[in-house]
PDB file of C-alpha atoms in Angstrom:
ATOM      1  CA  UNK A   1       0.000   0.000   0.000  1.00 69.00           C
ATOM      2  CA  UNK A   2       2.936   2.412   0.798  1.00 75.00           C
ATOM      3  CA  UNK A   3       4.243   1.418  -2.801  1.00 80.00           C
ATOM      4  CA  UNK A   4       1.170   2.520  -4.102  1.00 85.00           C
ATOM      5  CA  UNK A   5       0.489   5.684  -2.453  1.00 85.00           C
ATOM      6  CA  UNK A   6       4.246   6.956  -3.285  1.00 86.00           C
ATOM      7  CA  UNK A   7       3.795   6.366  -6.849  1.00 90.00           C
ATOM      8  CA  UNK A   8      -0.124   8.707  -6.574  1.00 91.00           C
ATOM      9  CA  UNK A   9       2.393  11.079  -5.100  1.00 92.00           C
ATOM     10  CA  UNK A  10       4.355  10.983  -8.148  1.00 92.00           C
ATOM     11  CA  UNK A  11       1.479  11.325 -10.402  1.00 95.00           C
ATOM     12  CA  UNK A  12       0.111  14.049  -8.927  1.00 96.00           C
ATOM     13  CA  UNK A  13       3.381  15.939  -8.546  1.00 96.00           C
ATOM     14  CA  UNK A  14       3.921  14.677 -11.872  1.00 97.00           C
ATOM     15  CA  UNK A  15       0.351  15.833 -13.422  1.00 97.00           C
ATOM     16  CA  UNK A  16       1.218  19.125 -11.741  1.00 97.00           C
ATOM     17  CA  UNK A  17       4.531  19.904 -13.271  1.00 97.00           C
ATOM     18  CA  UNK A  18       2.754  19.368 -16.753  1.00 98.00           C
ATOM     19  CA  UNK A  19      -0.549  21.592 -15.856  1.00 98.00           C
ATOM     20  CA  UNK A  20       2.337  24.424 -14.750  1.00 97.00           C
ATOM     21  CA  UNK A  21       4.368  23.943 -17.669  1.00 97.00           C
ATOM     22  CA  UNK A  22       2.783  23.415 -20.532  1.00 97.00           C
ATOM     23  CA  UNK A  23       2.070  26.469 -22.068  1.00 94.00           C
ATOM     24  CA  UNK A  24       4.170  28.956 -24.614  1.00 91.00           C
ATOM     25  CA  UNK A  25       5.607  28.200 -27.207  1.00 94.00           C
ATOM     26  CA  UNK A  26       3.495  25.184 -27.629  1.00 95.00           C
ATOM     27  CA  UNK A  27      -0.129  26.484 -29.179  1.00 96.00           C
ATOM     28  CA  UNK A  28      -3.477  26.195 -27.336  1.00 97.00           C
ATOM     29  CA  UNK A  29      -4.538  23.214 -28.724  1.00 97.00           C
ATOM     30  CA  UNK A  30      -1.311  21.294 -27.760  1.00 97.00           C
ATOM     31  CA  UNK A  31      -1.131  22.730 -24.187  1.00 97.00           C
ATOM     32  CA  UNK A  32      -5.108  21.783 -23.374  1.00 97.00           C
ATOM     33  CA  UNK A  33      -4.150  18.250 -24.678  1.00 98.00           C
ATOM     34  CA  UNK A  34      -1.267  18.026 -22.213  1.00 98.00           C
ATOM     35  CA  UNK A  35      -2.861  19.293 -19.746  1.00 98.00           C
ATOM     36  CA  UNK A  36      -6.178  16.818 -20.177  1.00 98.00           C
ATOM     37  CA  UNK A  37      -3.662  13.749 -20.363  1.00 98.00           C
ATOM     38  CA  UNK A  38      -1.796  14.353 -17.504  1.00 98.00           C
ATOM     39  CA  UNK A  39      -5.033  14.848 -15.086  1.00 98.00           C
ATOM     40  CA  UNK A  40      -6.129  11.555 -16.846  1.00 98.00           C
ATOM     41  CA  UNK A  41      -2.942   9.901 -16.279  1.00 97.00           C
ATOM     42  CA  UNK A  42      -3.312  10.923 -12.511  1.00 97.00           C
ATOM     43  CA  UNK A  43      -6.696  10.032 -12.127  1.00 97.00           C
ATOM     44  CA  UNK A  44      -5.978   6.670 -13.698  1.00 96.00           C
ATOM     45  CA  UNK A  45      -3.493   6.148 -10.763  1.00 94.00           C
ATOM     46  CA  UNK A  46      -5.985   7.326  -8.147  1.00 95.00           C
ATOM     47  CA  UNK A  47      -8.333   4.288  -9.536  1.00 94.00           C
ATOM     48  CA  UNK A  48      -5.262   1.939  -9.286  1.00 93.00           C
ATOM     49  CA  UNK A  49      -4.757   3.363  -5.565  1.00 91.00           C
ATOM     50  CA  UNK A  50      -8.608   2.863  -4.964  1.00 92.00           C
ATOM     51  CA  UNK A  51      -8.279  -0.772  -5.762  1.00 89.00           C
ATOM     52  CA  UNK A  52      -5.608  -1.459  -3.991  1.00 86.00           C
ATOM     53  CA  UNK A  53      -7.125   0.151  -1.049  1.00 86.00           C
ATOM     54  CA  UNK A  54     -10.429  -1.929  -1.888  1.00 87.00           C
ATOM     55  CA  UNK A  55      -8.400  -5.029  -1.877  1.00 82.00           C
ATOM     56  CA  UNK A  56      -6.668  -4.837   1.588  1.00 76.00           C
ATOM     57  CA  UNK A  57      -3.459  -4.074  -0.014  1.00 55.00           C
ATOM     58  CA  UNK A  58      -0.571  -5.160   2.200  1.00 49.00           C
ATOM     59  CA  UNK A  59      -0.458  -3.566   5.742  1.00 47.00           C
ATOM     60  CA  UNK A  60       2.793  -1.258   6.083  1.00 42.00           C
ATOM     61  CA  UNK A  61       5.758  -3.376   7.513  1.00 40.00           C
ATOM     62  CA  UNK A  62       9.645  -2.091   8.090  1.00 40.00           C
ATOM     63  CA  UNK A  63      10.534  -3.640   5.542  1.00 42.00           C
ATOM     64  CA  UNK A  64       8.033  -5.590   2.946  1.00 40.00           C
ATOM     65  CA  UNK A  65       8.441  -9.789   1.705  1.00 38.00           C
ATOM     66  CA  UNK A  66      10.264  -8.200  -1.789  1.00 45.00           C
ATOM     67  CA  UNK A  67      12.837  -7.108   0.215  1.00 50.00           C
ATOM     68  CA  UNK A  68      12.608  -3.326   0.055  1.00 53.00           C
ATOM     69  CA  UNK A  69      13.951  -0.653   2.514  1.00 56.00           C
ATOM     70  CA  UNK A  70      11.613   0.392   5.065  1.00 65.00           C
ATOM     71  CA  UNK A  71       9.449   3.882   3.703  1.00 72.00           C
ATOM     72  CA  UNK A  72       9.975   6.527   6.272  1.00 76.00           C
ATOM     73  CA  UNK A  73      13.315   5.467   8.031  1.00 84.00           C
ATOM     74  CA  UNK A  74      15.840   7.851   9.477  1.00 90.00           C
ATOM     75  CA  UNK A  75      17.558   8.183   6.136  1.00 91.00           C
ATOM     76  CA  UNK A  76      14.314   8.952   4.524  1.00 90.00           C
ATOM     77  CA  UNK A  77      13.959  11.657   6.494  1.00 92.00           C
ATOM     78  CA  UNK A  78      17.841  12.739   5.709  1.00 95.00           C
ATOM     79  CA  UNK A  79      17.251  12.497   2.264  1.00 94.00           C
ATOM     80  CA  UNK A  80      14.122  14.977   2.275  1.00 93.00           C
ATOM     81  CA  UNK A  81      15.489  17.158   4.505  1.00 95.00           C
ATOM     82  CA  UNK A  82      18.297  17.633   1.728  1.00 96.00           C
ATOM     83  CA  UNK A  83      15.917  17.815  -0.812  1.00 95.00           C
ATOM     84  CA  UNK A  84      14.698  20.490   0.829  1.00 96.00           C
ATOM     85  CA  UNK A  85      17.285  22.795   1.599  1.00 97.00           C
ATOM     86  CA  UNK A  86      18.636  22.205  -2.155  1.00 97.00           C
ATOM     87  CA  UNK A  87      15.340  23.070  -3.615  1.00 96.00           C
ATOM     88  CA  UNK A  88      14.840  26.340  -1.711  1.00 97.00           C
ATOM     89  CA  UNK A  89      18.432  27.580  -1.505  1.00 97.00           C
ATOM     90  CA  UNK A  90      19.060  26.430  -4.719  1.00 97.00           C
ATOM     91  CA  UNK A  91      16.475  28.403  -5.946  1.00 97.00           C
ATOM     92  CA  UNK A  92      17.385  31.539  -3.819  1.00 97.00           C
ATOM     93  CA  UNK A  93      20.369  31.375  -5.037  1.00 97.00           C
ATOM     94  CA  UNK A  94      19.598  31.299  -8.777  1.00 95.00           C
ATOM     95  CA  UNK A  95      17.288  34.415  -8.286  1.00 95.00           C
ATOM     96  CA  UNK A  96      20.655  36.592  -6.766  1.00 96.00           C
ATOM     97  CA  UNK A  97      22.382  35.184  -9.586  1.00 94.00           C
ATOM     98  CA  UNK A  98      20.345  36.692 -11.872  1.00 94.00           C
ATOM     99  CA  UNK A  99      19.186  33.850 -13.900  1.00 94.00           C
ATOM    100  CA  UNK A 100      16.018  33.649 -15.827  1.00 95.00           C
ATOM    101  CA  UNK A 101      12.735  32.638 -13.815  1.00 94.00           C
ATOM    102  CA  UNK A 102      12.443  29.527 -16.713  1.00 94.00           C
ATOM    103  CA  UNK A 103      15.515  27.818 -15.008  1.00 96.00           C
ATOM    104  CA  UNK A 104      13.416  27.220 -11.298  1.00 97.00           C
ATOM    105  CA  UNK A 105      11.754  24.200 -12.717  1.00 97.00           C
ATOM    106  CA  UNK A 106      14.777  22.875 -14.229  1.00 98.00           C
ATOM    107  CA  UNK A 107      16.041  23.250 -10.663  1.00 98.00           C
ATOM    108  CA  UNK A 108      12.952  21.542  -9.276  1.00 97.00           C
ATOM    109  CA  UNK A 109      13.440  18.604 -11.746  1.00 98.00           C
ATOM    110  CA  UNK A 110      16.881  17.695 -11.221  1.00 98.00           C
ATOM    111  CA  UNK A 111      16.626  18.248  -7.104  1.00 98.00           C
ATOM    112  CA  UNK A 112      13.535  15.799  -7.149  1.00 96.00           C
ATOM    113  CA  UNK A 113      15.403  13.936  -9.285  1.00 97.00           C
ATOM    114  CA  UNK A 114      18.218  13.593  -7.208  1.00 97.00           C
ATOM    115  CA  UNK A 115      16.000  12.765  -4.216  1.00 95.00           C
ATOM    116  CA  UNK A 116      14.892   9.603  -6.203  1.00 95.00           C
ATOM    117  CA  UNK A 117      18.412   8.608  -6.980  1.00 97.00           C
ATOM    118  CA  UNK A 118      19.165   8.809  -3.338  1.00 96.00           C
ATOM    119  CA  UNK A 119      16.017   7.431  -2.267  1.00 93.00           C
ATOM    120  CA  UNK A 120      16.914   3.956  -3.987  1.00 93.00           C
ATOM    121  CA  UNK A 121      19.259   2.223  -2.588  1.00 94.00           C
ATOM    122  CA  UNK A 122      17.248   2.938   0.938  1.00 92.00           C
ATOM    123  CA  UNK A 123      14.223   1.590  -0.493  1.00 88.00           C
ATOM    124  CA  UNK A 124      16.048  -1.252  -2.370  1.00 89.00           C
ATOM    125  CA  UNK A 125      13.773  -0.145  -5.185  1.00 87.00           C
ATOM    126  CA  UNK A 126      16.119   0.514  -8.845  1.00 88.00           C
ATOM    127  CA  UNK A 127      12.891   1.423 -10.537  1.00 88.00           C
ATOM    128  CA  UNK A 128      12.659   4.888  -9.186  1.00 92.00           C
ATOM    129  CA  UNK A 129      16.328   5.415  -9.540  1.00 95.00           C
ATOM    130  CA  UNK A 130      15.468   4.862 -12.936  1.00 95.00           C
ATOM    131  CA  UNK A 131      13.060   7.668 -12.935  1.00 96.00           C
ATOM    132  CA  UNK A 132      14.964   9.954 -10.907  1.00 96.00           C
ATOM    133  CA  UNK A 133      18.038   9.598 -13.209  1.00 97.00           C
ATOM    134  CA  UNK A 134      15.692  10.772 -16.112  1.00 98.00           C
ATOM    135  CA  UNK A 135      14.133  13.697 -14.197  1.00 98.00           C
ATOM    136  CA  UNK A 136      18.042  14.582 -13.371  1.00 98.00           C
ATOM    137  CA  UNK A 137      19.037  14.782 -16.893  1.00 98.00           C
ATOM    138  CA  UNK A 138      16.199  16.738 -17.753  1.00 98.00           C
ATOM    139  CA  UNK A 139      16.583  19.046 -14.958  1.00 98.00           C
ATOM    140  CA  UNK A 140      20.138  19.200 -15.980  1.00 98.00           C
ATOM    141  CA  UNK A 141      19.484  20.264 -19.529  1.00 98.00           C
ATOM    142  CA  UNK A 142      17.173  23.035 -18.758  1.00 97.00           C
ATOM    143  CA  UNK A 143      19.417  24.364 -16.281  1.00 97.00           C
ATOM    144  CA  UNK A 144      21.751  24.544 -19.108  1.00 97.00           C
ATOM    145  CA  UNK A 145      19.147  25.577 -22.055  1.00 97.00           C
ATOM    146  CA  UNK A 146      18.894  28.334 -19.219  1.00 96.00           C
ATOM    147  CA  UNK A 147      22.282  29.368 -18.942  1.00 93.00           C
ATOM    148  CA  UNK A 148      22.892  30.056 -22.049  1.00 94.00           C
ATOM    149  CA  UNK A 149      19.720  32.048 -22.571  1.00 90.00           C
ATOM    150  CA  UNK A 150      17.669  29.319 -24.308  1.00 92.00           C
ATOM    151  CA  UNK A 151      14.989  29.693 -22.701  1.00 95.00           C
ATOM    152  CA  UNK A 152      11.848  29.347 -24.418  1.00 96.00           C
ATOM    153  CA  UNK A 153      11.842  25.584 -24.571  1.00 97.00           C
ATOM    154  CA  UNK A 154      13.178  24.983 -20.612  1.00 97.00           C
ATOM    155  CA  UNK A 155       9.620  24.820 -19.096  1.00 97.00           C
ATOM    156  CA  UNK A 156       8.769  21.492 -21.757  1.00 97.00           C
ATOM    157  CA  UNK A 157      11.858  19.895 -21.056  1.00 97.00           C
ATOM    158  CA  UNK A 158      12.435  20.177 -17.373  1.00 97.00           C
ATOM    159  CA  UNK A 159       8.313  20.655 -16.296  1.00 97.00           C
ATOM    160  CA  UNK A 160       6.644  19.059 -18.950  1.00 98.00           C
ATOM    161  CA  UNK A 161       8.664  15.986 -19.382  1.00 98.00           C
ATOM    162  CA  UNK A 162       9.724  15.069 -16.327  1.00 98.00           C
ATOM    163  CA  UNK A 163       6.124  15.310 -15.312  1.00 98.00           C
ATOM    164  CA  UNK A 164       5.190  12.753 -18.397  1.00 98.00           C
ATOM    165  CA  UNK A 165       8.319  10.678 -16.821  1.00 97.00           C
ATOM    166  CA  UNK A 166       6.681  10.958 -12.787  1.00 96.00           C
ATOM    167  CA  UNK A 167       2.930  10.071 -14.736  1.00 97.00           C
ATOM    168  CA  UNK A 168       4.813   7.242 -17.163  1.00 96.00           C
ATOM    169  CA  UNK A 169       6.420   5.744 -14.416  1.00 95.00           C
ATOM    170  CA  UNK A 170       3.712   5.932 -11.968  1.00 94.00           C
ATOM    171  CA  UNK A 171       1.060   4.747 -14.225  1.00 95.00           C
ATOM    172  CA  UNK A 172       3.688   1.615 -14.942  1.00 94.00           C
ATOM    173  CA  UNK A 173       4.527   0.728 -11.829  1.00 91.00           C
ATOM    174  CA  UNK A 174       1.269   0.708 -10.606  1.00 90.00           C
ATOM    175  CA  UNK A 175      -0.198  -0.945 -13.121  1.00 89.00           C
ATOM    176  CA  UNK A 176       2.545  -3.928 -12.984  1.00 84.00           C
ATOM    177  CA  UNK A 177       1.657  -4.173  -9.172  1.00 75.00           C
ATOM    178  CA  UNK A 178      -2.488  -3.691  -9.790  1.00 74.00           C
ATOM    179  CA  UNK A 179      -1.667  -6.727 -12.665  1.00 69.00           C
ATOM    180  CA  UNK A 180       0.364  -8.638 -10.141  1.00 65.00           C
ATOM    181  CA  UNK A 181      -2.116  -8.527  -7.248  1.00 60.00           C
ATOM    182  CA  UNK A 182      -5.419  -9.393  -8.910  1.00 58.00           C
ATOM    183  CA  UNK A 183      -3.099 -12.367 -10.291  1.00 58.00           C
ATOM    184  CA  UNK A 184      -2.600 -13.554  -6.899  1.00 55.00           C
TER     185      UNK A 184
END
């Protein structure tokens, strides 16, 4: 169940950093679109999170039968702690450095990113290493797009894809697991 309500935590976040982001340069049309899909995609993993709630999903242990890292453990709590003074200082500090407001989600991504990179070897999960590695790299590029002044295209890259990546991967995941327990 913990599983389950991390990855509706991605989604969300996830459906979020698309609603935000997509916008200009992409038309109307495209951005609606967008926009539609990513509530859908989070809705669809609010259903999956339903049923697994409906189903008596398994009670929260320390650490579960696959062998994962307990959820909230001291160096959870470490890890988000981190997160967060990197995501607001980092940000504080791009604003006295003058750079454009575009590169803030491009900080966002790769910090959250970077929280899910260090976040899997606790939980002994490599999927959402996976993730975070992507959401790193495309943090990473719009922090550069912004650098050098390209920055019409940073809020797609670093908010709208890495919020397709937190739905993609949270739709997956869940699914897989949704699959696997009605199997069993």
């Amino acid at each position: 169940m913990q599983r389950m309500t991390g990855l509706l935590i991605g989604a969300v976040f996830g459906a979020v950093f698309v609603v935000v982001n997509a916008g200009s340069p992409l038309g109307a049309v495209e951005s609606t679109v967008l926009r539609v899909v990513a509530c859908l995609g989070a809705a669809g993993v609010l259903a999956m999170w339903v049923l697994a709630v409906r189903r008596g999903g398994p009670r929260a242990r320390p650490t579960s039968a696959g062998g994962r890292g307990a959820m909230f453990s001291p160096k959870y709590a470490v890890v988000v702690v981190a997160e967060v003074v990197l995501l607001f200082g980092g940000l504080r500090a791009l604003g006295a450095l003058g750079w454009p407001e575009q590169g803030n989600v491009a900080w966002v991504a790769f910090v959250v990113g970077a929280h899910f990179v260090a976040l899997a070897p606790i939980w002994r999960d490599w999927s959402i290493g996976v993730t975070g590695a992507v959401l790193t790299v495309l943090g990473g590029a719009g922090l550069v797009m912004a650098g050098v002044g390209a920055v019409t295209w940073v809020p797609f890259v670093s908010g709208v894809l890495s919020g397709a990546v937190l739905l993609g991967a949270a739709l997956t995941y869940g699914w897989r697991g949704t699959v696997r327990t009605a199997t069993v």
